[in-house]
Amino acid sequence: MVLRVLQNTRLVTATVLVASTVVLAGQILNPPRIVVAASGAGADVTAVGSYFTYREIGVVAVAACLCGASAAVLLLQHRSSSAPDPGQSRALTDGRSTLQRSDDLLEARRREWEETTDELADTERVIYETVLDADGVRAQREIVEETDLSKATVSRTLDTLESKGLVERKRRGTGNVVMLL
């Protein structure tokens, strides 16, 4: 849940960053032109040049502040999410590499996934094990090819596995990629 809140915060912050950057660039690149007109016998209308009004200066200042603040928040969130937790720092001081930690994590996840396999129905188990054999990520069309199940059966079974919170499908091009959770 914390991860979803963090992702939503990043999305809002990134949206503010993009919007403020667009407003800032638009204001700076397109300053208003001031036109002076004189009335009388030799009336002439002349464009004096590009000058900002107080309103536009305020818009530029607010957009610049929002741009800087949202960029700083995104940077700090990225650094804090990539910082190792205390357990990981202990593993680093033990001399274990990042690759070793990811292998350990994969093995732990694999054990969890294998325990889950025992609780599934036949078709669910076949599809789940197919994804498990691919280290938790497999294209949906490859599942159809490897299991000799119909597209409809694979799709319905993946719906069931998704509703149980065991897999997630992500759209990739014209197909789906199935990932174990």
Coordinates of N, CA and C in Angstrom, one line a residue:
M1 N 0.8 -1.2 0.0 CA 0.0 0.0 0.0 C 0.9 1.3 0.0
V2 N 1.9 1.2 0.8 CA 2.8 2.4 0.8 C 3.4 2.6 -0.6
L3 N 3.7 1.5 -1.3 CA 4.3 1.7 -2.6 C 3.3 2.3 -3.5
R4 N 2.0 2.0 -3.4 CA 1.0 2.7 -4.3 C 0.9 4.1 -4.0
V5 N 0.9 4.5 -2.7 CA 0.8 5.9 -2.3 C 2.0 6.6 -2.8
L6 N 3.2 6.0 -2.7 CA 4.4 6.6 -3.2 C 4.4 6.8 -4.7
Q7 N 3.8 5.8 -5.4 CA 3.7 6.0 -6.9 C 2.7 7.1 -7.2
N8 N 1.6 7.2 -6.5 CA 0.7 8.2 -6.8 C 1.3 9.6 -6.5
T9 N 2.1 9.7 -5.4 CA 2.7 11.0 -5.1 C 3.7 11.3 -6.2
R10 N 4.5 10.4 -6.7 CA 5.4 10.6 -7.8 C 4.7 11.0 -9.0
L11 N 3.5 10.4 -9.3 CA 2.8 10.8 -10.5 C 2.3 12.2 -10.4
V12 N 1.7 12.6 -9.3 CA 1.3 14.0 -9.1 C 2.4 15.0 -9.2
T13 N 3.5 14.6 -8.5 CA 4.7 15.5 -8.5 C 5.3 15.7 -9.9
A14 N 5.3 14.6 -10.7 CA 5.8 14.6 -12.0 C 4.9 15.4 -12.9
T15 N 3.6 15.3 -12.7 CA 2.6 16.1 -13.5 C 2.8 17.6 -13.2
V16 N 3.0 18.0 -11.9 CA 3.2 19.4 -11.6 C 4.5 19.8 -12.2
L17 N 5.6 19.0 -12.2 CA 6.8 19.4 -12.8 C 6.6 19.7 -14.3
V18 N 6.0 18.8 -15.0 CA 5.8 19.0 -16.5 C 4.9 20.2 -16.7
A19 N 3.8 20.4 -16.0 CA 2.9 21.5 -16.2 C 3.6 22.8 -15.9
S20 N 4.4 22.9 -14.8 CA 5.1 24.1 -14.5 C 6.2 24.4 -15.5
T21 N 6.8 23.4 -16.0 CA 7.9 23.6 -17.0 C 7.3 24.2 -18.3
V22 N 6.1 23.6 -18.7 CA 5.5 24.1 -19.9 C 5.0 25.6 -19.7
V23 N 4.4 25.9 -18.6 CA 4.0 27.3 -18.4 C 5.2 28.2 -18.3
L24 N 6.2 27.8 -17.7 CA 7.4 28.6 -17.6 C 8.0 28.9 -18.9
A25 N 8.2 27.8 -19.7 CA 8.8 28.0 -21.1 C 7.9 28.8 -21.9
G26 N 6.6 28.6 -21.8 CA 5.6 29.4 -22.6 C 5.7 30.9 -22.3
Q27 N 5.8 31.2 -21.0 CA 5.8 32.6 -20.7 C 7.2 33.3 -21.1
I28 N 8.3 32.5 -20.9 CA 9.6 33.1 -21.2 C 9.8 33.3 -22.7
L29 N 9.3 32.3 -23.5 CA 9.5 32.3 -24.9 C 8.5 33.2 -25.7
N30 N 7.4 33.5 -25.1 CA 6.4 34.4 -25.7 C 6.0 35.6 -24.9
P31 N 6.9 36.5 -24.7 CA 6.5 37.7 -23.9 C 5.6 38.5 -24.7
P32 N 4.7 39.3 -24.0 CA 3.7 40.1 -24.7 C 4.4 41.3 -25.4
R33 N 3.9 41.8 -26.5 CA 4.4 43.0 -27.1 C 3.6 44.1 -26.7
I34 N 4.2 45.2 -26.4 CA 3.5 46.4 -26.0 C 3.4 47.3 -27.2
V35 N 2.2 47.8 -27.4 CA 1.9 48.7 -28.6 C 1.6 50.1 -28.1
V36 N 2.2 51.1 -28.6 CA 1.9 52.5 -28.3 C 1.3 53.1 -29.5
A37 N 0.1 53.8 -29.2 CA -0.6 54.5 -30.3 C -0.7 55.9 -29.8
A38 N -0.4 56.8 -30.7 CA -0.5 58.3 -30.4 C -1.7 58.8 -31.3
S39 N -2.5 59.6 -30.7 CA -3.6 60.2 -31.5 C -3.3 61.6 -31.9
G40 N -3.8 62.0 -33.0 CA -3.6 63.3 -33.5 C -3.4 63.3 -35.0
A41 N -2.9 64.4 -35.5 CA -2.7 64.5 -37.0 C -1.8 63.5 -37.6
G42 N -0.7 63.3 -36.9 CA 0.3 62.3 -37.5 C 0.3 61.0 -36.6
A43 N -0.9 60.4 -36.4 CA -1.0 59.3 -35.5 C -0.3 58.1 -36.1
D44 N 0.4 57.4 -35.2 CA 1.2 56.3 -35.6 C 1.1 55.2 -34.5
V45 N 1.1 54.0 -34.9 CA 1.0 52.9 -34.0 C 2.4 52.1 -34.1
T46 N 3.0 52.0 -33.0 CA 4.4 51.4 -33.0 C 4.5 50.3 -31.9
A47 N 5.1 49.2 -32.2 CA 5.4 48.2 -31.2 C 6.7 48.5 -30.6
V48 N 6.7 48.7 -29.2 CA 7.8 49.1 -28.5 C 8.8 48.0 -28.3
G49 N 8.3 46.8 -28.0 CA 9.1 45.6 -27.8 C 8.4 44.7 -26.9
S50 N 9.2 43.8 -26.3 CA 8.6 42.7 -25.5 C 8.9 43.0 -24.0
Y51 N 7.9 43.2 -23.2 CA 8.1 43.5 -21.8 C 7.1 42.7 -21.0
F52 N 7.5 42.3 -19.8 CA 6.6 41.5 -19.0 C 5.8 42.4 -18.1
T53 N 4.5 42.1 -17.9 CA 3.7 42.8 -16.9 C 3.9 42.2 -15.6
Y54 N 3.4 42.8 -14.5 CA 3.6 42.2 -13.2 C 2.9 40.9 -13.1
R55 N 1.7 40.7 -13.8 CA 1.0 39.5 -13.7 C 1.9 38.3 -14.3
E56 N 2.5 38.6 -15.5 CA 3.3 37.6 -16.1 C 4.6 37.3 -15.3
I57 N 5.1 38.3 -14.6 CA 6.3 38.0 -13.8 C 5.9 37.1 -12.6
G58 N 4.6 37.3 -12.1 CA 4.1 36.5 -11.0 C 3.9 35.0 -11.5
V59 N 3.4 34.9 -12.7 CA 3.2 33.5 -13.3 C 4.6 32.8 -13.5
V60 N 5.6 33.6 -14.0 CA 6.9 33.0 -14.2 C 7.5 32.6 -12.8
A61 N 7.4 33.4 -11.8 CA 7.9 33.2 -10.5 C 7.3 31.9 -9.9
V62 N 5.9 31.8 -9.9 CA 5.2 30.7 -9.4 C 5.6 29.4 -10.1
A63 N 5.6 29.5 -11.4 CA 6.0 28.3 -12.2 C 7.4 27.8 -11.9
A64 N 8.3 28.8 -11.8 CA 9.7 28.4 -11.5 C 9.8 27.8 -10.1
C65 N 9.1 28.3 -9.1 CA 9.1 27.7 -7.8 C 8.5 26.3 -7.8
L66 N 7.4 26.1 -8.5 CA 6.8 24.8 -8.6 C 7.7 23.8 -9.3
C67 N 8.3 24.3 -10.4 CA 9.2 23.4 -11.2 C 10.4 23.0 -10.3
G68 N 11.0 23.9 -9.6 CA 12.1 23.5 -8.7 C 11.7 22.6 -7.6
A69 N 10.6 22.9 -6.9 CA 10.1 22.1 -5.8 C 9.8 20.7 -6.2
S70 N 9.0 20.6 -7.3 CA 8.6 19.2 -7.7 C 9.8 18.4 -8.2
A71 N 10.8 19.1 -8.9 CA 12.0 18.4 -9.3 C 12.8 17.9 -8.0
A72 N 12.9 18.8 -7.0 CA 13.6 18.4 -5.8 C 12.9 17.2 -5.1
V73 N 11.5 17.2 -5.0 CA 10.8 16.2 -4.4 C 11.0 14.8 -5.1
L74 N 11.0 14.9 -6.4 CA 11.2 13.7 -7.2 C 12.6 13.1 -7.0
L75 N 13.6 14.0 -7.0 CA 15.0 13.6 -6.8 C 15.1 13.0 -5.4
L76 N 14.6 13.6 -4.3 CA 14.7 13.1 -3.0 C 13.9 11.8 -2.8
Q77 N 12.8 11.6 -3.5 CA 12.0 10.4 -3.4 C 12.8 9.3 -4.1
H78 N 13.4 9.6 -5.2 CA 14.2 8.6 -5.9 C 15.4 8.1 -5.1
R79 N 16.1 9.1 -4.4 CA 17.2 8.7 -3.6 C 16.8 7.9 -2.4
S80 N 15.7 8.3 -1.8 CA 15.3 7.6 -0.6 C 14.8 6.2 -0.9
S81 N 14.2 6.0 -2.1 CA 13.7 4.7 -2.4 C 14.8 3.8 -2.9
S82 N 15.9 4.4 -3.4 CA 17.0 3.5 -3.8 C 18.1 3.3 -2.7
A83 N 17.9 4.0 -1.5 CA 18.8 3.8 -0.4 C 18.6 2.4 0.2
P84 N 19.6 1.7 0.6 CA 19.4 0.4 1.2 C 18.9 0.5 2.6
D85 N 18.0 -0.5 3.0 CA 17.5 -0.5 4.3 C 18.6 -1.1 5.2
P86 N 18.4 -1.0 6.6 CA 19.5 -1.5 7.5 C 19.9 -2.9 7.2
G87 N 18.9 -3.8 6.9 CA 19.3 -5.2 6.6 C 20.1 -5.3 5.4
Q88 N 19.9 -4.5 4.4 CA 20.7 -4.5 3.2 C 22.1 -4.0 3.4
S89 N 22.2 -2.9 4.2 CA 23.5 -2.4 4.5 C 24.4 -3.4 5.2
R90 N 23.8 -4.2 6.1 CA 24.5 -5.2 6.8 C 25.0 -6.3 5.8
A91 N 24.2 -6.6 4.8 CA 24.6 -7.5 3.7 C 25.7 -7.0 2.9
L92 N 25.7 -5.7 2.7 CA 26.8 -5.0 1.9 C 28.1 -5.1 2.7
T93 N 28.0 -4.9 4.0 CA 29.2 -4.9 4.8 C 29.8 -6.4 4.9
D94 N 28.9 -7.4 4.8 CA 29.3 -8.7 4.8 C 30.1 -9.1 3.5
G95 N 30.1 -8.2 2.5 CA 30.8 -8.5 1.3 C 30.0 -9.1 0.2
R96 N 28.7 -9.2 0.4 CA 27.8 -9.8 -0.6 C 27.5 -8.8 -1.7
S97 N 27.5 -9.1 -2.9 CA 27.3 -8.2 -4.0 C 25.8 -8.0 -4.2
T98 N 25.4 -7.0 -5.0 CA 24.0 -6.8 -5.3 C 23.5 -7.9 -6.1
L99 N 24.2 -8.5 -6.9 CA 23.8 -9.7 -7.7 C 23.4 -10.8 -6.7
Q100 N 24.2 -11.1 -5.7 CA 24.0 -12.1 -4.8 C 22.7 -11.9 -4.0
R101 N 22.4 -10.6 -3.6 CA 21.2 -10.2 -2.9 C 20.0 -10.4 -3.8
S102 N 20.1 -10.1 -5.1 CA 19.0 -10.3 -6.0 C 18.7 -11.8 -6.2
D103 N 19.8 -12.6 -6.2 CA 19.6 -14.0 -6.3 C 18.9 -14.6 -5.1
D104 N 19.3 -14.1 -3.9 CA 18.7 -14.6 -2.7 C 17.2 -14.2 -2.7
L105 N 16.9 -13.0 -3.1 CA 15.5 -12.5 -3.2 C 14.7 -13.4 -4.1
L106 N 15.3 -13.7 -5.3 CA 14.6 -14.5 -6.3 C 14.4 -15.9 -5.7
E107 N 15.3 -16.4 -5.0 CA 15.1 -17.8 -4.4 C 14.0 -17.8 -3.4
A108 N 14.0 -16.7 -2.6 CA 13.0 -16.6 -1.5 C 11.6 -16.5 -2.2
R109 N 11.5 -15.6 -3.2 CA 10.2 -15.5 -4.0 C 9.9 -16.8 -4.6
R110 N 10.8 -17.5 -5.2 CA 10.6 -18.8 -5.8 C 10.0 -19.8 -4.8
R111 N 10.5 -19.9 -3.6 CA 10.0 -20.7 -2.6 C 8.5 -20.4 -2.3
E112 N 8.2 -19.1 -2.1 CA 6.9 -18.6 -1.9 C 5.9 -19.1 -3.0
W113 N 6.4 -18.9 -4.3 CA 5.6 -19.2 -5.4 C 5.3 -20.7 -5.5
E114 N 6.4 -21.5 -5.2 CA 6.2 -23.0 -5.2 C 5.2 -23.4 -4.1
E115 N 5.2 -22.8 -3.0 CA 4.2 -23.1 -1.9 C 2.8 -22.8 -2.4
T116 N 2.7 -21.7 -3.2 CA 1.4 -21.4 -3.7 C 0.9 -22.4 -4.7
T117 N 1.8 -23.0 -5.5 CA 1.4 -23.9 -6.5 C 0.6 -25.1 -6.0
D118 N 0.9 -25.5 -4.8 CA 0.1 -26.6 -4.2 C -1.3 -26.3 -4.0
E119 N -1.7 -25.1 -3.9 CA -3.1 -24.7 -3.5 C -3.9 -24.4 -4.8
L120 N -3.4 -24.6 -6.0 CA -4.1 -24.2 -7.2 C -4.8 -25.4 -7.9
A121 N -5.8 -25.1 -8.7 CA -6.5 -26.1 -9.5 C -5.6 -26.5 -10.6
D122 N -6.0 -27.6 -11.4 CA -5.1 -28.1 -12.4 C -4.7 -27.1 -13.5
T123 N -5.6 -26.4 -14.1 CA -5.2 -25.5 -15.2 C -4.5 -24.3 -14.6
E124 N -4.9 -23.8 -13.4 CA -4.2 -22.7 -12.8 C -2.8 -23.1 -12.5
R125 N -2.6 -24.3 -12.0 CA -1.2 -24.8 -11.6 C -0.4 -24.9 -12.9
V126 N -0.9 -25.4 -14.0 CA -0.1 -25.5 -15.2 C 0.4 -24.1 -15.7
I127 N -0.5 -23.2 -15.7 CA -0.2 -21.8 -16.1 C 0.8 -21.2 -15.1
Y128 N 0.5 -21.3 -13.9 CA 1.4 -20.7 -12.8 C 2.8 -21.3 -12.9
E129 N 2.9 -22.6 -13.1 CA 4.2 -23.2 -13.1 C 5.0 -22.8 -14.4
T130 N 4.2 -22.6 -15.5 CA 4.9 -22.1 -16.7 C 5.5 -20.7 -16.5
V131 N 4.8 -19.9 -15.8 CA 5.4 -18.5 -15.5 C 6.5 -18.7 -14.5
L132 N 6.3 -19.5 -13.5 CA 7.3 -19.8 -12.5 C 8.6 -20.3 -13.1
D133 N 8.5 -21.2 -14.1 CA 9.7 -21.7 -14.8 C 10.5 -20.6 -15.5
A134 N 9.8 -19.5 -15.9 CA 10.5 -18.4 -16.6 C 10.9 -17.3 -15.6
D135 N 11.2 -17.7 -14.3 CA 11.6 -16.8 -13.3 C 10.5 -15.7 -13.0
G136 N 9.3 -16.0 -13.2 CA 8.2 -15.1 -12.8 C 7.7 -14.1 -13.9
V137 N 8.2 -14.2 -15.1 CA 7.8 -13.3 -16.2 C 7.7 -14.1 -17.5
R138 N 6.5 -14.0 -18.2 CA 6.3 -14.8 -19.4 C 5.2 -14.1 -20.2
A139 N 5.5 -14.0 -21.5 CA 4.5 -13.5 -22.5 C 3.2 -14.4 -22.5
Q140 N 2.1 -13.8 -22.6 CA 0.8 -14.7 -22.6 C 0.8 -15.6 -23.8
R141 N 1.2 -15.1 -24.9 CA 1.2 -16.0 -26.1 C 2.2 -17.2 -25.9
E142 N 3.3 -17.0 -25.2 CA 4.2 -18.1 -25.0 C 3.6 -19.1 -24.0
I143 N 2.7 -18.7 -23.1 CA 2.0 -19.6 -22.2 C 1.1 -20.5 -23.1
V144 N 0.4 -19.8 -24.0 CA -0.5 -20.6 -24.9 C 0.2 -21.6 -25.7
E145 N 1.4 -21.2 -26.2 CA 2.2 -22.1 -27.0 C 2.8 -23.3 -26.2
E146 N 3.2 -23.0 -25.0 CA 3.9 -24.0 -24.2 C 2.9 -25.0 -23.6
T147 N 1.7 -24.6 -23.2 CA 0.8 -25.4 -22.5 C -0.2 -26.1 -23.4
D148 N -0.3 -25.8 -24.7 CA -1.3 -26.3 -25.6 C -2.7 -26.1 -25.1
L149 N -2.9 -25.1 -24.3 CA -4.2 -24.7 -23.9 C -4.7 -23.6 -24.8
S150 N -6.0 -23.5 -25.0 CA -6.6 -22.5 -25.9 C -6.3 -21.1 -25.3
K151 N -6.4 -20.1 -26.2 CA -6.2 -18.7 -25.8 C -7.3 -18.3 -24.8
A152 N -8.5 -18.8 -25.0 CA -9.6 -18.4 -24.1 C -9.4 -19.0 -22.7
T153 N -8.9 -20.3 -22.7 CA -8.7 -20.9 -21.4 C -7.6 -20.3 -20.7
V154 N -6.5 -19.9 -21.3 CA -5.4 -19.2 -20.7 C -5.9 -17.8 -20.2
S155 N -6.6 -17.1 -21.0 CA -7.1 -15.8 -20.6 C -8.0 -15.9 -19.4
R156 N -9.0 -16.9 -19.4 CA -9.9 -17.0 -18.2 C -9.1 -17.4 -17.0
T157 N -8.2 -18.3 -17.1 CA -7.4 -18.8 -16.0 C -6.5 -17.7 -15.4
L158 N -6.0 -16.8 -16.3 CA -5.2 -15.7 -15.8 C -6.1 -14.7 -15.1
D159 N -7.3 -14.5 -15.6 CA -8.3 -13.7 -14.8 C -8.5 -14.2 -13.4
T160 N -8.6 -15.5 -13.3 CA -8.8 -16.1 -12.0 C -7.5 -15.9 -11.1
L161 N -6.4 -16.1 -11.7 CA -5.1 -16.0 -10.9 C -4.9 -14.5 -10.5
E162 N -5.3 -13.6 -11.4 CA -5.2 -12.1 -11.1 C -6.2 -11.8 -9.9
S163 N -7.4 -12.4 -10.0 CA -8.4 -12.1 -8.9 C -7.9 -12.6 -7.5
K164 N -7.1 -13.7 -7.6 CA -6.5 -14.2 -6.3 C -5.2 -13.5 -5.9
G165 N -4.8 -12.5 -6.7 CA -3.6 -11.7 -6.4 C -2.3 -12.5 -6.6
L166 N -2.3 -13.4 -7.5 CA -1.1 -14.2 -7.7 C -0.3 -13.8 -8.9
V167 N -0.9 -13.2 -9.9 CA -0.2 -12.8 -11.1 C -0.8 -11.4 -11.5
E168 N 0.0 -10.7 -12.4 CA -0.5 -9.5 -12.9 C -0.1 -9.5 -14.4
R169 N -1.0 -9.0 -15.2 CA -0.8 -8.8 -16.7 C -0.5 -7.4 -17.0
K170 N 0.5 -7.2 -17.8 CA 0.9 -5.8 -18.3 C 0.8 -5.9 -19.8
R171 N 0.3 -4.8 -20.4 CA 0.2 -4.7 -21.8 C 1.5 -4.4 -22.4
R172 N 2.0 -5.1 -23.3 CA 3.3 -4.8 -24.0 C 3.0 -5.0 -25.5
G173 N 3.0 -3.9 -26.2 CA 2.7 -3.9 -27.6 C 1.3 -4.5 -27.9
T174 N 1.3 -5.6 -28.7 CA 0.0 -6.2 -29.0 C -0.4 -7.3 -28.1
G175 N 0.4 -7.6 -27.2 CA 0.2 -8.8 -26.3 C 0.3 -8.4 -24.8
N176 N 0.2 -9.4 -24.0 CA 0.4 -9.2 -22.5 C 1.6 -9.9 -22.0
V177 N 2.2 -9.4 -21.0 CA 3.3 -10.1 -20.2 C 2.7 -10.4 -18.9
V178 N 2.8 -11.7 -18.5 CA 2.3 -12.1 -17.2 C 3.5 -12.2 -16.2
M179 N 3.2 -11.6 -15.0 CA 4.2 -11.5 -13.9 C 3.7 -12.1 -12.6
L180 N 4.5 -12.9 -12.0 CA 4.0 -13.4 -10.7 C 4.2 -12.3 -9.6
L181 N 3.3 -12.3 -8.7 CA 3.3 -11.2 -7.6 C 3.8 -11.8 -6.3

